[in-house]
Coordinates of C-alpha atoms in Angstrom, one line a residue:
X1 CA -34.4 4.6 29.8
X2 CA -36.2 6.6 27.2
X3 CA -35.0 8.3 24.2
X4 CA -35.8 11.7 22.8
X5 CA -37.1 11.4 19.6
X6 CA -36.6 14.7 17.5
X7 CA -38.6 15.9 15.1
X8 CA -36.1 17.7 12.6
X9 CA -36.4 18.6 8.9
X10 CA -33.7 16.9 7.0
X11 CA -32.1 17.1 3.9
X12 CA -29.7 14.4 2.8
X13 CA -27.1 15.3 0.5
X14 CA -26.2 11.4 0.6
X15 CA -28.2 8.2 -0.9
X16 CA -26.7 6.3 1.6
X17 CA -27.7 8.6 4.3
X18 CA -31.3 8.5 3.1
X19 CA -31.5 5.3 3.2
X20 CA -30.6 5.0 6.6
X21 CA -32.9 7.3 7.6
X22 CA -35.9 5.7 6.2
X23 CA -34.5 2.5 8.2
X24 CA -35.0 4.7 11.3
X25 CA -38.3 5.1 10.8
X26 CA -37.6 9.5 10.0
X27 CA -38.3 9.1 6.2
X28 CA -41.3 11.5 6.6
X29 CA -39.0 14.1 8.1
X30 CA -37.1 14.5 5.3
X31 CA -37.8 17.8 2.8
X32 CA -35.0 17.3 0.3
X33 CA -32.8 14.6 -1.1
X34 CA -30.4 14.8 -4.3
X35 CA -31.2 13.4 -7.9
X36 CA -29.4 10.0 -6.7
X37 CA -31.8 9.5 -3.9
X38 CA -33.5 6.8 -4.9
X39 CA -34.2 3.9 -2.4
X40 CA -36.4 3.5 -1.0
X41 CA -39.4 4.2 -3.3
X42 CA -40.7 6.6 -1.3
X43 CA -37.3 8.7 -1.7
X44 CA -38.0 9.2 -5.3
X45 CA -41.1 12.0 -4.7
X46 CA -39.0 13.7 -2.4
X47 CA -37.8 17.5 -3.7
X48 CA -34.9 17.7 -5.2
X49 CA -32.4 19.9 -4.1
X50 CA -29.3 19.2 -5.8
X51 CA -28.0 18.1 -9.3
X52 CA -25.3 17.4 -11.2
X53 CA -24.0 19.6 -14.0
X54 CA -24.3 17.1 -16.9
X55 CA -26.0 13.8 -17.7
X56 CA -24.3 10.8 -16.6
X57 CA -27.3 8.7 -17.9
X58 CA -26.6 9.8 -21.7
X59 CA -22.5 9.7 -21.5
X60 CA -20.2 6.4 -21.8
X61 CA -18.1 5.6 -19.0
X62 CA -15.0 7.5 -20.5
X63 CA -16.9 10.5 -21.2
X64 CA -18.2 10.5 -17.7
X65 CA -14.8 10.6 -16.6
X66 CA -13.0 12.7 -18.7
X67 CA -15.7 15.3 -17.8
X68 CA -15.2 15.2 -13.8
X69 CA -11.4 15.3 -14.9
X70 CA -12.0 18.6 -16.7
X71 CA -14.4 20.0 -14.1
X72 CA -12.2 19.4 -11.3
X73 CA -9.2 20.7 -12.8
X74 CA -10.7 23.7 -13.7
X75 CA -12.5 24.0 -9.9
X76 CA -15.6 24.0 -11.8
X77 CA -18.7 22.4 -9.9
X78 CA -19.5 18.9 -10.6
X79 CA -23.0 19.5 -8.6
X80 CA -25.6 22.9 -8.4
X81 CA -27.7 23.6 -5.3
X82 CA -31.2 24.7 -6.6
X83 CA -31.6 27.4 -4.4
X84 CA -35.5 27.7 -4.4
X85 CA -36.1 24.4 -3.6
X86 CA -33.6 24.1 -0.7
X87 CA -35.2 28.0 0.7
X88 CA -38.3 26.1 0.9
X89 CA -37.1 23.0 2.1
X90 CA -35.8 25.3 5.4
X91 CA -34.4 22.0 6.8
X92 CA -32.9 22.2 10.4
X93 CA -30.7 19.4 9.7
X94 CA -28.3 18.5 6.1
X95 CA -26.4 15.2 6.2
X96 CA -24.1 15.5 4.1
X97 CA -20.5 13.2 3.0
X98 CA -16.4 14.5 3.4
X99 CA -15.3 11.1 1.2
X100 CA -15.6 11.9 -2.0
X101 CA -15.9 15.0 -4.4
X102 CA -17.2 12.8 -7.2
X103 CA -19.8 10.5 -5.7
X104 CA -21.9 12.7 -4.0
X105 CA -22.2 16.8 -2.5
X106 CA -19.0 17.6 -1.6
X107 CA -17.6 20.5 0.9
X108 CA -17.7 23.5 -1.5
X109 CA -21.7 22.3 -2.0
X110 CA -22.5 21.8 1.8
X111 CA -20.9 25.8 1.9
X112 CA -23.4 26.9 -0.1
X113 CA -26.4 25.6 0.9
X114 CA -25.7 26.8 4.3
X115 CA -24.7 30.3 3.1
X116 CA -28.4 30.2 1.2
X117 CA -30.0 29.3 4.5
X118 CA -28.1 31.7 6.5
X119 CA -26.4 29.4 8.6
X120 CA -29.0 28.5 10.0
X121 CA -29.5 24.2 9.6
X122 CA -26.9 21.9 11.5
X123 CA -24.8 20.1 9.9
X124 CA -23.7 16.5 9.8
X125 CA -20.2 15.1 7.8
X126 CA -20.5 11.6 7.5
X127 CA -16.7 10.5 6.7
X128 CA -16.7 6.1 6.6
X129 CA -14.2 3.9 5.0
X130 CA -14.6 0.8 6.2
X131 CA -17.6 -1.8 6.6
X132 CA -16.5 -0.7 10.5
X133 CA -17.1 3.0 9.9
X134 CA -20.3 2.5 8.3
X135 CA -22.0 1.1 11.4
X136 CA -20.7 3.9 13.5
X137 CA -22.0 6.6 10.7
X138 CA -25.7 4.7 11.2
X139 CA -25.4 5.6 15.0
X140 CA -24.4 8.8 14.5
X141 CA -27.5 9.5 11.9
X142 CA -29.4 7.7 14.6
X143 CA -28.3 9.8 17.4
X144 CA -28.6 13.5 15.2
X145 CA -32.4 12.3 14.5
X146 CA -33.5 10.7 18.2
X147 CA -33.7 7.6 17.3
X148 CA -31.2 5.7 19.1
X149 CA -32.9 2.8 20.0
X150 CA -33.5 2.4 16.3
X151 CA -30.3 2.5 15.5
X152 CA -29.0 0.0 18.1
X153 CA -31.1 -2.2 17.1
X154 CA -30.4 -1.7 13.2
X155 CA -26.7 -2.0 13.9
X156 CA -26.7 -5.1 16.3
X157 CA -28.8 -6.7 12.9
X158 CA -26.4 -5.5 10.4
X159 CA -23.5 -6.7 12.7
X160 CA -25.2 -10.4 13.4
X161 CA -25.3 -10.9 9.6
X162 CA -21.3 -9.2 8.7
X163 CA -20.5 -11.8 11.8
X164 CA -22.1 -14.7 9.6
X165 CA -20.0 -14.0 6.7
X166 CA -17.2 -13.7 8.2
X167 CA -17.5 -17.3 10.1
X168 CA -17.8 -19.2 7.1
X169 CA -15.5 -22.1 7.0
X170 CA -13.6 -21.6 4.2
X171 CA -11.5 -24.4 2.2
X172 CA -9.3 -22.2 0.1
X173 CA -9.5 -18.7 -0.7
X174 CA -9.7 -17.4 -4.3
X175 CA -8.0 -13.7 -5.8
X176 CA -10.1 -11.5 -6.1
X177 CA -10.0 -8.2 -8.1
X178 CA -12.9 -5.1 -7.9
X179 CA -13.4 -2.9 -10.7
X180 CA -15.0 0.6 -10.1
X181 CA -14.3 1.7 -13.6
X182 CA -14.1 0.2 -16.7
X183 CA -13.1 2.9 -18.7
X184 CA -10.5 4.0 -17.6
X185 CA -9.8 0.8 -15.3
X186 CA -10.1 1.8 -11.6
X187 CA -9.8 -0.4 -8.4
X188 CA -12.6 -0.3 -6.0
X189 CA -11.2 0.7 -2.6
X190 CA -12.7 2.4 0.4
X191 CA -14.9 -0.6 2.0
X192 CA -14.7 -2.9 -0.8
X193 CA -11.2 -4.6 0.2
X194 CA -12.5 -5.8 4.0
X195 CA -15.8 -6.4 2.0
X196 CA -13.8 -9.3 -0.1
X197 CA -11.6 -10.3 2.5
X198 CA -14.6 -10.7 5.0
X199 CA -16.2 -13.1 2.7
X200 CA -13.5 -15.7 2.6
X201 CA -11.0 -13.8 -0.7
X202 CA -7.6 -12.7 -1.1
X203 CA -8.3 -8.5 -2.1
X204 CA -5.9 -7.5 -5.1
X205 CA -4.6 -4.0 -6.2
X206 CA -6.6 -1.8 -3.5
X207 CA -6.0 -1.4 0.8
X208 CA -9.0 -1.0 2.9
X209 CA -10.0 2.4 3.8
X210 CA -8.1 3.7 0.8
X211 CA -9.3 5.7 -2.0
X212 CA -10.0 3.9 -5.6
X213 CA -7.9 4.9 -8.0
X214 CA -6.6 4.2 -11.8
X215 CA -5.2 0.8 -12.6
X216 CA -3.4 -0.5 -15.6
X217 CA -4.1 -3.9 -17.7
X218 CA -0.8 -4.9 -16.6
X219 CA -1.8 -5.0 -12.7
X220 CA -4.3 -7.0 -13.5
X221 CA -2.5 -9.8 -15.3
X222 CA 0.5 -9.6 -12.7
X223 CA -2.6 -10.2 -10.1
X224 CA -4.0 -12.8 -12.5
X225 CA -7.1 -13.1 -10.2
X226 CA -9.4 -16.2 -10.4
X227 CA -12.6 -14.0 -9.8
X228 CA -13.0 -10.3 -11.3
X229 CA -16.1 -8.4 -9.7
X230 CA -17.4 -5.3 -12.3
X231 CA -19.3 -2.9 -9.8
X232 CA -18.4 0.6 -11.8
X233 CA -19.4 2.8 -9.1
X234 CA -23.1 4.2 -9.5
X235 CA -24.2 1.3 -12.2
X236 CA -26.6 -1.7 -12.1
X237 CA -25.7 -4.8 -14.0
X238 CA -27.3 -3.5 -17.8
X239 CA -25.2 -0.7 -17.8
X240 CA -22.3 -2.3 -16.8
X241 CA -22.4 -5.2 -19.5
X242 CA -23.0 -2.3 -22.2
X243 CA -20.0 -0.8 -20.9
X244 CA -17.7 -4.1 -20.8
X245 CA -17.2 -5.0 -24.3
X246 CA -14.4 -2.2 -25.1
X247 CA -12.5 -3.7 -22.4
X248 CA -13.2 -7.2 -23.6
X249 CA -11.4 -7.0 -26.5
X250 CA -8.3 -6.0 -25.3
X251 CA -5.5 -8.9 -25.0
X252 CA -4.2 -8.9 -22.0
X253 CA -7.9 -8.9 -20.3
X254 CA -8.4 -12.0 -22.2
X255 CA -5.3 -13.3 -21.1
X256 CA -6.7 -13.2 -17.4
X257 CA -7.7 -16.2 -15.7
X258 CA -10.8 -15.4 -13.8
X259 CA -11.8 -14.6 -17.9
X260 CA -10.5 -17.5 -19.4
X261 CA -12.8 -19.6 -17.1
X262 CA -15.5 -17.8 -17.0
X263 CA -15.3 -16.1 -13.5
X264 CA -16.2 -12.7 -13.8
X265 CA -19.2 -11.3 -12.4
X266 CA -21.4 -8.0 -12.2
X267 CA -23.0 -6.7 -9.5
X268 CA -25.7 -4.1 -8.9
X269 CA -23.2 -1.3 -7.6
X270 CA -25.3 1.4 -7.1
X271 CA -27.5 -0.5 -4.8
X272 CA -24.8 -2.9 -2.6
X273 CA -21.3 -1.1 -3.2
X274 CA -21.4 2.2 -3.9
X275 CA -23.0 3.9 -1.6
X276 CA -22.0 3.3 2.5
X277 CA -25.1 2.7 3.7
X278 CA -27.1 -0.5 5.4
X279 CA -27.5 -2.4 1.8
X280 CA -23.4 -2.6 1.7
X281 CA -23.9 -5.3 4.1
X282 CA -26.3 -7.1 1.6
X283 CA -23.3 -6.4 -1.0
X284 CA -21.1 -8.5 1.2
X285 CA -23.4 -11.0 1.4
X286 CA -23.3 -11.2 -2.5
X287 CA -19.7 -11.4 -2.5
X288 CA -19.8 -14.4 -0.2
X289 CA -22.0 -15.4 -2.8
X290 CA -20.0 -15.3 -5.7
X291 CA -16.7 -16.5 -3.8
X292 CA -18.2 -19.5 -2.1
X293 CA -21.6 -20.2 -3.7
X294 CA -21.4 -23.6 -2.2
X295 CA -20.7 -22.8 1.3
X296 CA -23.0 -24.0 4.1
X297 CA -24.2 -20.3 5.0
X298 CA -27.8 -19.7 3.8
X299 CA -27.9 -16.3 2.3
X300 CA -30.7 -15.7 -0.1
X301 CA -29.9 -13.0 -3.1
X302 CA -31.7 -11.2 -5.2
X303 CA -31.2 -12.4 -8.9
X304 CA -31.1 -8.6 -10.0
X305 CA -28.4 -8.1 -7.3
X306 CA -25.3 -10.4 -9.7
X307 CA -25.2 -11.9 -12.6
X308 CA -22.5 -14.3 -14.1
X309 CA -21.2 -12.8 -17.3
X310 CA -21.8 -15.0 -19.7
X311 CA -17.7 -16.2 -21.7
X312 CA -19.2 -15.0 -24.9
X313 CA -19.7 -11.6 -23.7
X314 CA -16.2 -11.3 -21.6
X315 CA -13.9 -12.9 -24.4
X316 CA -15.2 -11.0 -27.6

């Protein structure tokens, strides 16, 4: 049987959705990403047509969210479409995201960009919260785009290496808690809790397919996890460890077990947890990792991708 394959312009208001993309072989159809579009390489010289209102990069954590509490509750916008750059963009095609307000474009954004093109470009909501509805968001990228065949073939590979993880013989499984925030404290939800449970760990404090949401201290030590994961959503591993050591020298984190032994680990979030995309199975690979690094199941990791946090640094 052969497959169409379409020729579209795209603009993704989603990382993740670019990413899959370039896996499917379109990454030279694509005319406009947002300033968070930024793997592959290539995704980087792409126009921008979308940008936040302030600069993450130059705020702490708590500052970060204590300006998306204010914007929201005052329905201002937490992201600006540059109109001239989208006009000439003229893509027949945004993919877009209905899952969070915060992470990425959001509803009242994919509005306006279509009002600016006149209503003209298709659009396509990508809505997953599971590891699950991830695979079925590639396929439906795949299908928008022509490139089905791609797509089967991306997902049967993705799926061959979730199946892996997930047939690990496991002695004993450890608690496990995920932090999205550390300033506030936030549970990481969404994917995240099949993610741990999926590579051999009892998931703490968050459901699978659920939003993330605050947390206190004292969940934590009622949890008393043996292995903390920090993947504050959108970081790599330096700016988490200059984030931590506010929350390091509060008590009760000390008090935690997975701290007192030295079992608490960063992860490069931006690139394997944040974002539902086809490096989120890569991200469960490096929780398997972390839970069971002497298990029998040959996954090779990136030394960028995790890092033990040194005891001196988690018990200041």
């Amino acid at each position: 049987m052969q497959f169409l394959q379409v020729h579209v312009r795209i603009v993704s208001f989603l990382p993740s959705a670019t990413e899959t993309l370039y896996e499917l072989g379109v990454g030279s159809d694509i005319v406009g990403v947002t300033h968070e579009c930024v793997f592959p390489a290539q995704a980087r010289k792409k126009p921008r047509v979308i940008r936040p209102v302030f600069e993450p990069g130059r705020m702490t954590g708590r500052q970060i969210d204590s300006k998306i509490v204010e914007l929201v509750r005052s329905g201002n916008d937490i992201y600006v479409v540059d109109d001239k750059v989208l006009k000439r963009a003229s893509p027949d095609l945004i993919v877009a995201q209905g899952l969070c307000e915060v992470c990425s474009p959001f509803t009242k954004e994919i509005g306006r960009a279509v009002s600016i093109l006149g209503g003209r470009p298709d659009v396509l909501v990508l809505d997953p919260h599971d590891l699950d509805d991830i695979l079925v968001s590639v396929m439906e990228v795949a299908e928008k785009v022509g490139r089905v065949r791609e797509g089967r073939r991306l997902v049967a590979s993705l799926q061959k290496r979730i199946d892996a993880v997930r047939n690990m013989n496991v002695k004993s499984k450890p608690r496990v808690l995920c932090i999205e925030w550390l300033d506030p404290l936030f549970t990481a939800g969404h994917w995240v809790p099949q993610m741990v449970e999926y590579a051999g760990g009892i998931n703490g404090l968050s459901s699978t397919g659920e939003p993330s949401r605050r947390m206190e201290i004292d969940e934590a030590v009622q949890f008393d996890p043996d292995i903390i994961v920090l993947m504050p959503c959108g970081f790599e591993i330096p700016r988490t460890l200059k984030e931590l050591p506010p929350l390091a020298r509060n008590e009760k984190w000390k008090s935690l077990r997975a701290v007192r032994n030295g079992n608490v680990y960063a992860v490069n979030a931006n690139a394997y947890f944040s974002k539902p995309g086809p490096r989120t199975v890569a991200g469960l690979e490096i929780l398997a990792k972390i839970l069971h690094p002497k298990n029998s199941l040959r996954i090779k990791i990136m030394k960028s991708s995790l890092k033990k946090v040194p005891t001196s640094a988690i018990v200041s």
